[in-house]
Amino acid sequence: MTGAGQGPSAASPDALPFDPIGDALGRIRTEFLDDHRGEVADYIPQLGEADPAAFGLALVGVAGSVYRVGEADVPFTIQSISKPFVYALALADAGIDDVLGRVGVEPSGEAFNAISLEPGTGRPSNPMINAGAILTTSLVRGTGPDERFERIRDLLSRCAGRVLEVDDAVFRSEHETGDRNRALAYLMRHAGSLTADVEAAVDTYFRQCSVLVTAVDLATMAATLANGGVNPRTGEEVLGQSAAEQVLTVMATCGMYDYSGEWLFRVGLPAKSGVSGGVVAVSPSQFGIGLYSPRLDGRGNSVRGVAASEAISERFTLHLMHQVGRTAPTFERVAPDVGLVVAADDQGTSVSVGDAPRNADVAVLAVQGYLEFASAEQALLALRTRTDDTDSPEALILDLGHVTRCHPVAAALLDAMIEQIESRGVTVVTVDRRERRLLASSAEFTTRSEALARCRGGWRER
Ligand code: DON
C-alpha cells in the first residue's frame, strides 16, 4: 500500500506476501491516523507548506529488510535529525576528548533553541540542541563551508544508502529567518566555545537541516546506528562501532529535548525528532524506525510520531530496560567415540580403549549462539565443572561451530580458562568448521573427528 489509509507495506520491494511486521505497522498507523492534534511548524515559512495529513512509518531491520506503510516515501527536510549523524562525523574528525571539551552530553531539559550554555565557557549542554549542533557542525573537517557541508551530506547519504539532495527553498527560508541560531552562535563565539566564523557555521548548519529524506531513509539511517555503524542495506561500514554507541547514548538522554526523560521512560529507545515532523528511533542490534507526521506538539516533536513510537515499543517489547530472557549457550556433552579413543601403553604404543573404561577420557562441549559476557560466564562454569573433579577428562574438545558471534570479552575469558585447564595437564582443542580462530589459546580443527585424532596423538606422545 502506498497512500494514506492504505494497507500495510505493499509498496516495499522487500515485503513478503504475508507480512506480519508490515501488518503490525499498518495497524498502528490506522490507530493514530485520526489524531489531528498539534500544528505544522511555520517559524520557517517553507515548513508550513507540508501536508498535515501525511503519516508514514518505516522499519529497517539489521538484516536489511524494509517495511513501510503510508507516506513512507514522501520527502521532507531532515532538520534536527541530522544532528546525531553530524555528531558522529565530528567525533571521527576531532576525537572524543576535543568534542567533549567543546560540547557537553548533559540533557538540558530545555527547548531545542534554548540558550543552554555553561556559564563562563559557553559550552553548550549537548549536541542535540541547536547551540550544541551549530558548534558540532563547526568541528567537522573541511577547507571551507562547502567542503564541510559536502562531507556531511556524504555521510548522511551513506547512512541512508542513496544520494540525498538539499531543498533549496527550505535552505533559503532557514537562512532568512535564522536569527535566533545566529544569536546562539554569536553568544558561543563571544564566550570562546565557538571558534569558527558565525556565518559560515550557521550556513552549514542550515544546509544540513535542509537535506531531503523520507521515512524509509530515516529508518535506514537508524538501522545503521542499530547495526553498529554498518548500513544493513548496502553493507557499508559508515560509522565506527564506538561512534554509533556514543551517538545512541546522546540520543537516549537528549534526543527529544525537554521530553527526553519522559520519552525514555515511556518508549525506552534512543531517538531524535525534527521540526518538519520526522522521528527516528533505534532498537540497538535489532532495527531502526523512521516516522513522518508534520503536526508537532508544544515541544517540537511529531504528535503521531511520538504516539506511534510508543505503540511500536510496547507491541514489540522494545524498551531498553526490558529484561530479555537470555538464551543460555547449549552445552552438549558427547561421549567419546570408542573407536577413536585410544590410550597409550607403557611403551608409548597406542592401544584401543575399546569400551572406554572411563567415560571422561575425552569430553566434547559444544557452545552455540552469541558469546558475550553472560553466556561466556556459563561456558566457563561448564568448563570448570567438567575439568575440576577427579573424573576430569584427559582431553577436552570445545566445539564452537554454532557460535554466531564471539565478543572479545568472551574470547579473552575463555582463553584464560583454557590456559588454566591446560596448566593442569588437560589437552584442550577447539573445533570450528568455519575456521574463524575465535580463540587464540588452543589448536583448532574443522571437524570433531580431526580433533579426536589430535587428542589421540597427544596421548601417544606421553
Ligand atoms: O534550527 C532550526 O531552527 C531548525 N532548522 C532545526 C531545528 C529542529 O529540527 C528542532 N527540532 N525539533
Coordinates of C-alpha atoms and ligand atoms in Angstrom, one line a residue:
M1 CA 0.0 0.0 0.0
T2 CA 1.2 3.4 -0.7
G3 CA -1.2 6.2 0.2
A4 CA -2.8 7.5 3.4
G5 CA -5.2 5.0 4.9
Q6 CA -4.0 2.1 2.7
G7 CA -3.0 -1.3 4.0
P8 CA 0.5 -2.1 5.0
S9 CA 3.7 -2.4 3.1
A10 CA 2.7 -3.5 -0.4
A11 CA 4.9 -0.8 -1.7
S12 CA 8.0 -2.3 -0.2
P13 CA 10.1 -4.2 -2.7
D14 CA 11.2 -6.4 0.2
A15 CA 7.8 -7.0 1.6
L16 CA 6.7 -10.6 1.8
P17 CA 3.2 -11.6 0.5
F18 CA 2.3 -12.3 4.1
D19 CA 3.9 -9.7 6.2
P20 CA 3.1 -9.7 10.0
I21 CA 5.6 -6.9 10.7
G22 CA 4.2 -4.6 7.9
D23 CA 0.7 -5.6 9.1
A24 CA 1.5 -4.6 12.7
L25 CA 2.9 -1.2 11.5
G26 CA -0.2 -0.7 9.4
R27 CA -2.5 -1.3 12.4
I28 CA -0.5 1.2 14.4
R29 CA -0.8 3.8 11.6
T30 CA -4.5 3.2 11.4
E31 CA -4.9 3.6 15.1
F32 CA -3.3 7.1 15.1
L33 CA -4.4 8.3 11.7
D34 CA -7.3 10.4 13.0
D35 CA -5.2 12.1 15.7
H36 CA -5.1 15.7 14.3
R37 CA -3.6 17.4 17.4
G38 CA -0.7 19.7 17.0
E39 CA 0.5 22.3 14.5
V40 CA 2.8 22.1 11.5
A41 CA 5.9 24.2 12.2
D42 CA 5.8 27.5 10.4
Y43 CA 8.5 29.6 12.1
I44 CA 10.5 28.7 9.0
P45 CA 7.8 29.7 6.4
Q46 CA 8.7 27.0 3.9
L47 CA 8.0 24.2 6.5
G48 CA 4.4 25.5 6.8
E49 CA 3.6 24.1 3.3
A50 CA 3.9 20.5 4.5
D51 CA 0.7 18.3 4.1
P52 CA -0.5 17.9 7.7
A53 CA -2.3 14.6 6.8
A54 CA 0.9 12.8 5.8
F55 CA 1.8 9.9 8.0
G56 CA 4.5 7.5 7.0
L57 CA 6.2 4.7 9.0
A58 CA 9.2 2.6 8.0
L59 CA 11.2 -0.1 9.8
V60 CA 14.5 -1.4 8.6
G61 CA 16.0 -4.5 10.2
V62 CA 19.6 -5.2 10.8
A63 CA 19.4 -7.9 8.1
G64 CA 18.4 -5.1 5.6
S65 CA 14.6 -5.8 5.2
V66 CA 12.4 -2.8 4.7
Y67 CA 8.8 -2.5 5.9
R68 CA 6.9 0.7 5.1
V69 CA 3.3 2.0 5.5
G70 CA 1.6 5.2 4.4
E71 CA 3.6 8.1 3.2
A72 CA 7.0 6.5 3.9
D73 CA 8.4 7.7 0.6
V74 CA 7.3 11.3 0.8
P75 CA 10.3 13.7 1.0
F76 CA 10.7 16.2 3.8
T77 CA 13.7 18.0 5.3
I78 CA 15.7 16.2 7.9
Q79 CA 16.1 19.2 10.2
S80 CA 17.4 18.2 13.7
I81 CA 17.6 14.5 12.8
S82 CA 20.8 15.5 11.1
K83 CA 22.3 16.3 14.5
P84 CA 23.3 12.9 15.8
F85 CA 24.9 11.9 12.4
V86 CA 26.9 15.1 12.3
Y87 CA 27.9 14.5 15.9
A88 CA 29.3 11.1 14.7
L89 CA 31.3 12.8 12.0
A90 CA 32.7 15.4 14.4
L91 CA 33.7 12.6 16.8
A92 CA 35.5 10.9 13.9
D93 CA 37.2 14.1 12.8
A94 CA 38.1 15.8 16.0
G95 CA 38.2 12.9 18.5
I96 CA 36.1 12.3 21.6
D97 CA 38.2 14.5 24.0
D98 CA 38.2 17.5 21.8
V99 CA 34.5 17.2 21.0
L100 CA 33.6 16.6 24.7
G101 CA 35.7 19.6 25.7
R102 CA 33.6 21.8 23.4
V103 CA 30.1 20.3 23.6
G104 CA 28.7 18.5 26.7
V105 CA 26.5 15.4 26.9
E106 CA 24.1 16.5 29.6
P107 CA 20.3 16.7 28.9
S108 CA 19.4 20.4 29.1
G109 CA 15.8 19.8 29.9
E110 CA 15.1 22.9 27.7
A111 CA 13.7 23.6 24.3
F112 CA 15.6 22.9 21.2
N113 CA 16.5 26.6 20.6
A114 CA 17.3 27.5 24.2
I115 CA 20.4 29.4 25.3
S116 CA 21.7 26.4 27.2
L117 CA 25.4 27.3 27.6
E118 CA 27.7 26.6 30.5
P119 CA 28.4 29.8 32.4
G120 CA 31.8 31.1 31.8
T121 CA 32.8 28.8 29.0
G122 CA 29.8 29.0 26.7
R123 CA 30.0 25.2 26.3
P124 CA 26.5 24.0 25.1
S125 CA 24.9 21.3 27.1
N126 CA 24.6 18.7 24.4
P127 CA 24.9 18.3 20.6
M128 CA 21.1 17.7 20.1
I129 CA 20.0 21.2 20.9
N130 CA 20.6 23.9 18.3
A131 CA 23.6 25.6 20.1
G132 CA 25.4 22.3 20.5
A133 CA 24.6 21.3 16.9
I134 CA 25.9 24.5 15.5
L135 CA 29.1 24.0 17.4
T136 CA 29.4 20.3 16.5
T137 CA 28.9 21.2 12.8
S138 CA 31.8 23.7 13.1
L139 CA 34.1 20.8 14.3
V140 CA 33.6 18.8 11.0
R141 CA 36.8 18.8 9.0
G142 CA 36.8 20.8 5.7
T143 CA 38.7 23.6 4.0
G144 CA 35.6 25.8 4.0
P145 CA 31.8 25.6 4.4
D146 CA 31.3 23.9 1.0
E147 CA 33.7 21.0 1.7
R148 CA 32.4 20.8 5.3
F149 CA 28.8 20.5 4.0
E150 CA 29.7 18.0 1.3
R151 CA 31.3 15.7 3.9
I152 CA 28.1 16.0 6.0
R153 CA 25.9 15.3 3.0
D154 CA 28.1 12.4 2.0
L155 CA 27.8 10.8 5.5
L156 CA 24.0 11.3 5.7
S157 CA 23.7 9.8 2.2
R158 CA 25.8 6.8 3.0
C159 CA 23.7 6.2 6.2
A160 CA 20.5 6.4 4.0
G161 CA 22.0 4.3 1.3
R162 CA 21.3 6.8 -1.5
V163 CA 22.5 10.3 -2.6
L164 CA 20.5 12.9 -0.6
E165 CA 19.7 16.3 -2.1
V166 CA 19.1 19.7 -0.4
D167 CA 15.7 21.5 -0.6
D168 CA 17.0 24.9 -1.7
A169 CA 13.7 26.7 -0.8
V170 CA 13.8 25.4 2.8
F171 CA 17.5 26.3 3.0
R172 CA 16.8 29.9 1.9
S173 CA 13.9 30.1 4.3
E174 CA 16.1 28.9 7.2
H175 CA 18.8 31.4 6.2
E176 CA 16.3 34.3 6.1
T177 CA 14.7 33.5 9.4
G178 CA 17.6 32.0 11.4
D179 CA 18.4 35.0 13.6
R180 CA 18.0 33.1 16.8
N181 CA 20.5 30.5 15.6
R182 CA 22.9 33.3 14.7
A183 CA 22.4 34.8 18.1
L184 CA 23.3 31.5 19.7
A185 CA 26.4 31.3 17.6
Y186 CA 27.4 34.9 18.5
L187 CA 27.0 34.1 22.2
M188 CA 29.2 31.0 21.8
R189 CA 31.8 32.9 19.8
H190 CA 31.8 35.7 22.4
A191 CA 32.3 33.1 25.2
G192 CA 35.1 31.4 23.2
S193 CA 33.4 28.0 22.7
L194 CA 32.7 28.6 19.0
T195 CA 36.0 29.5 17.3
A196 CA 34.6 29.3 13.7
D197 CA 33.1 32.2 11.7
V198 CA 29.5 32.6 12.8
E199 CA 28.0 33.0 9.2
A200 CA 30.0 30.0 7.9
A201 CA 28.9 27.9 10.9
V202 CA 25.2 28.6 10.7
D203 CA 25.3 28.4 6.9
T204 CA 26.5 24.8 7.1
Y205 CA 24.0 24.0 9.9
F206 CA 21.1 25.5 7.8
R207 CA 22.1 23.4 4.8
Q208 CA 22.4 20.1 6.8
C209 CA 18.9 20.8 8.2
S210 CA 17.6 21.2 4.6
V211 CA 18.6 17.8 3.3
L212 CA 15.6 15.9 2.0
V213 CA 14.8 12.4 3.3
T214 CA 11.9 10.0 3.5
A215 CA 10.7 7.9 6.4
V216 CA 12.4 4.9 4.7
D217 CA 15.7 6.9 4.6
L218 CA 15.4 7.7 8.3
A219 CA 14.7 4.1 9.1
T220 CA 17.8 3.0 7.1
M221 CA 19.9 5.7 8.9
A222 CA 18.5 4.5 12.3
A223 CA 19.2 0.9 11.3
T224 CA 22.8 1.9 10.5
L225 CA 23.1 3.0 14.1
A226 CA 21.3 -0.1 15.4
N227 CA 23.8 -2.2 13.4
G228 CA 27.0 -0.8 14.9
G229 CA 27.6 1.8 12.1
V230 CA 27.2 -0.6 9.2
N231 CA 24.3 0.2 6.8
P232 CA 22.4 -3.0 6.6
R233 CA 21.1 -2.4 3.1
T234 CA 24.4 -1.5 1.5
G235 CA 26.7 -3.4 3.8
E236 CA 29.0 -0.3 4.0
E237 CA 30.7 0.5 7.3
V238 CA 29.7 4.1 7.6
L239 CA 30.5 4.8 11.2
G240 CA 32.8 3.2 13.7
Q241 CA 31.1 0.9 16.2
S242 CA 32.0 3.1 19.2
A243 CA 30.8 6.3 17.4
A244 CA 27.5 4.5 16.8
E245 CA 27.3 3.7 20.5
Q246 CA 28.2 7.2 21.6
V247 CA 25.6 8.8 19.3
L248 CA 22.9 6.4 20.5
T249 CA 23.8 7.3 24.1
V250 CA 23.3 11.0 23.5
M251 CA 20.1 10.3 21.5
A252 CA 18.8 8.3 24.5
T253 CA 19.4 11.1 27.0
C254 CA 19.0 14.3 24.9
G255 CA 17.3 13.4 21.6
M256 CA 13.8 14.5 22.4
Y257 CA 14.7 17.9 24.0
D258 CA 12.6 18.7 27.1
Y259 CA 10.6 15.4 26.6
S260 CA 13.8 13.3 26.7
G261 CA 13.2 11.9 30.2
E262 CA 9.6 11.0 29.7
W263 CA 10.4 9.6 26.2
L264 CA 13.0 7.3 27.7
F265 CA 10.6 6.3 30.4
R266 CA 7.7 5.6 28.1
V267 CA 9.3 4.4 24.8
G268 CA 12.8 3.4 26.1
L269 CA 14.6 3.8 22.8
P270 CA 17.4 6.2 21.6
A271 CA 15.6 8.7 19.3
K272 CA 15.7 12.1 17.6
S273 CA 13.0 14.3 16.2
G274 CA 13.0 17.2 13.8
V275 CA 10.6 20.2 13.3
S276 CA 9.4 19.1 9.9
G277 CA 7.7 16.1 11.6
G278 CA 10.4 13.3 11.3
V279 CA 11.3 11.0 14.2
V280 CA 13.9 8.2 14.2
A281 CA 14.1 5.6 16.9
V282 CA 16.7 2.8 17.3
S283 CA 16.3 -0.6 18.8
P284 CA 20.0 -1.5 19.2
S285 CA 21.1 -4.7 17.4
Q286 CA 17.5 -5.1 16.0
F287 CA 16.2 -2.3 13.8
G288 CA 15.7 1.3 13.1
I289 CA 12.3 3.1 12.7
G290 CA 11.6 6.3 10.7
L291 CA 8.3 8.2 11.1
Y292 CA 6.9 11.2 9.4
S293 CA 3.9 13.2 10.5
P294 CA 4.2 17.0 10.4
R295 CA 1.9 18.1 13.2
L296 CA 4.0 18.9 16.3
D297 CA 3.4 19.2 20.0
G298 CA 4.4 22.1 22.1
R299 CA 8.0 20.7 22.4
G300 CA 8.5 20.5 18.7
N301 CA 8.1 16.7 18.5
S302 CA 5.7 15.0 16.0
V303 CA 2.4 14.1 17.8
R304 CA 1.7 11.0 15.8
G305 CA 5.4 10.1 15.6
V306 CA 5.6 10.1 19.4
A307 CA 2.3 8.1 19.8
A308 CA 3.2 5.5 17.1
S309 CA 6.7 5.1 18.5
E310 CA 5.3 4.4 21.9
A311 CA 2.9 1.8 20.5
I312 CA 5.7 0.2 18.4
S313 CA 7.9 -0.1 21.5
E314 CA 5.1 -1.5 23.6
R315 CA 3.8 -4.0 21.0
F316 CA 7.3 -5.3 20.1
T317 CA 8.5 -5.1 23.7
L318 CA 11.5 -2.9 22.9
H319 CA 12.1 -0.8 26.0
L320 CA 15.9 -0.8 26.6
M321 CA 15.4 -1.6 30.2
H322 CA 13.3 -4.6 29.4
Q323 CA 14.9 -7.7 30.8
V324 CA 15.4 -10.0 27.9
G325 CA 15.1 -13.7 28.6
R326 CA 18.7 -14.8 27.8
T327 CA 19.2 -17.9 25.6
A328 CA 22.0 -19.6 27.5
P329 CA 24.5 -21.4 25.4
T330 CA 23.7 -25.0 24.9
F331 CA 26.2 -27.4 26.2
E332 CA 26.3 -30.8 24.6
R333 CA 28.3 -33.5 26.3
V334 CA 29.3 -36.1 23.8
A335 CA 30.6 -39.5 25.0
P336 CA 33.8 -40.4 23.2
D337 CA 33.6 -42.4 20.1
V338 CA 35.2 -45.6 21.5
G339 CA 36.5 -46.5 18.1
L340 CA 38.6 -43.3 18.0
V341 CA 39.6 -43.1 21.7
V342 CA 42.9 -44.7 22.3
A343 CA 45.3 -44.6 25.2
A344 CA 49.0 -45.1 25.3
D345 CA 50.5 -48.2 26.9
D346 CA 53.7 -48.1 28.9
Q347 CA 55.8 -48.3 25.8
G348 CA 54.0 -45.4 24.1
T349 CA 52.2 -47.7 21.7
S350 CA 48.5 -46.8 21.0
V351 CA 46.0 -49.3 22.2
S352 CA 42.3 -49.1 21.7
V353 CA 40.5 -48.4 24.9
G354 CA 37.6 -50.3 23.3
D355 CA 34.7 -49.9 25.7
A356 CA 36.2 -46.7 27.3
P357 CA 36.7 -47.7 30.9
R358 CA 36.3 -44.0 32.0
N359 CA 33.8 -42.1 30.0
A360 CA 35.6 -39.0 30.8
D361 CA 38.8 -39.6 28.7
V362 CA 37.6 -37.1 26.1
A363 CA 34.8 -34.6 26.8
V364 CA 33.2 -32.7 24.0
L365 CA 31.5 -29.5 24.9
A366 CA 29.5 -27.6 22.2
V367 CA 28.5 -24.0 22.6
Q368 CA 26.1 -22.1 20.5
G369 CA 24.8 -18.6 19.9
Y370 CA 26.3 -15.2 20.7
L371 CA 29.1 -15.5 23.2
E372 CA 29.2 -12.3 25.3
F373 CA 29.9 -11.8 29.0
A374 CA 26.9 -13.6 30.4
S375 CA 27.0 -16.6 28.0
A376 CA 30.8 -16.9 28.3
E377 CA 30.4 -17.0 32.1
Q378 CA 28.1 -20.0 31.6
A379 CA 30.6 -21.6 29.4
L380 CA 33.4 -21.0 32.0
L381 CA 31.3 -22.7 34.7
A382 CA 30.7 -25.7 32.5
L383 CA 34.3 -26.0 31.6
R384 CA 35.4 -25.7 35.2
T385 CA 32.8 -28.2 36.4
R386 CA 33.9 -30.6 33.7
T387 CA 37.6 -30.4 34.5
D388 CA 37.7 -29.7 38.2
D389 CA 36.8 -33.0 39.6
T390 CA 38.7 -36.2 40.0
D391 CA 37.0 -37.6 36.9
S392 CA 38.4 -34.9 34.7
P393 CA 38.9 -35.9 31.1
E394 CA 42.4 -36.0 29.7
A395 CA 41.4 -34.0 26.7
L396 CA 38.6 -31.6 26.1
I397 CA 37.1 -30.6 22.7
L398 CA 35.3 -27.3 22.7
D399 CA 33.0 -27.2 19.6
L400 CA 32.4 -23.5 18.5
G401 CA 30.9 -24.4 15.2
H402 CA 27.4 -23.0 16.2
V403 CA 28.7 -19.8 17.8
T404 CA 27.2 -17.0 15.8
R405 CA 29.4 -14.3 17.2
C406 CA 32.1 -14.1 19.9
H407 CA 32.6 -10.8 21.7
P408 CA 36.3 -10.1 22.5
V409 CA 35.5 -10.2 26.3
A410 CA 34.1 -13.7 25.9
A411 CA 37.2 -14.8 23.9
A412 CA 39.5 -13.4 26.5
L413 CA 37.7 -15.1 29.4
L414 CA 37.6 -18.5 27.5
D415 CA 41.3 -18.2 26.5
A416 CA 42.3 -17.5 30.2
M417 CA 40.2 -20.5 31.3
I418 CA 41.7 -22.8 28.7
E419 CA 45.2 -21.8 29.8
Q420 CA 44.4 -22.7 33.4
I421 CA 42.9 -26.0 32.4
E422 CA 45.9 -26.9 30.2
S423 CA 48.3 -26.0 33.1
R424 CA 46.6 -28.9 35.0
G425 CA 47.6 -31.3 32.2
V426 CA 44.3 -31.4 30.2
T427 CA 44.6 -31.0 26.5
V428 CA 42.1 -28.5 25.1
V429 CA 41.4 -28.2 21.4
T430 CA 38.6 -26.3 19.6
V431 CA 36.5 -27.2 16.6
D432 CA 35.2 -24.7 14.2
R433 CA 34.0 -25.8 10.8
R434 CA 34.3 -22.2 9.5
E435 CA 37.9 -21.9 10.7
R436 CA 37.3 -18.5 12.3
R437 CA 40.0 -18.8 15.0
L438 CA 37.6 -17.4 17.6
L439 CA 40.0 -18.3 20.4
A440 CA 43.8 -17.8 20.4
S441 CA 44.8 -20.3 23.1
S442 CA 44.1 -23.7 21.6
A443 CA 44.7 -25.8 18.5
E444 CA 41.7 -25.5 16.1
F445 CA 40.2 -28.2 13.9
T446 CA 37.4 -28.2 11.4
T447 CA 35.8 -31.4 12.5
R448 CA 35.3 -33.3 15.7
S449 CA 37.0 -36.4 14.4
E450 CA 40.1 -34.5 13.5
A451 CA 40.1 -33.0 17.0
L452 CA 39.7 -36.5 18.5
A453 CA 42.6 -37.8 16.4
R454 CA 44.7 -34.9 17.7
C455 CA 43.8 -35.9 21.3
R456 CA 44.7 -39.4 20.5
G457 CA 48.1 -38.3 19.1
G458 CA 48.7 -36.3 22.2
W459 CA 48.2 -39.5 24.3
R460 CA 50.6 -41.4 22.1
E461 CA 53.3 -38.9 22.8
R462 CA 53.1 -39.4 26.5
Ligands
DON1 O1 17.4 25.2 13.9 C1 16.3 25.2 13.4 O2 15.5 26.0 13.6 C2 15.9 24.0 12.5 N1 16.4 24.2 11.2 C3 16.2 22.7 13.1 C4 15.5 22.6 14.4 C5 14.8 21.3 14.7 O3 14.5 20.5 13.8 C6 14.4 21.2 16.1 N2 13.7 20.0 16.3 N3 12.7 19.7 16.8

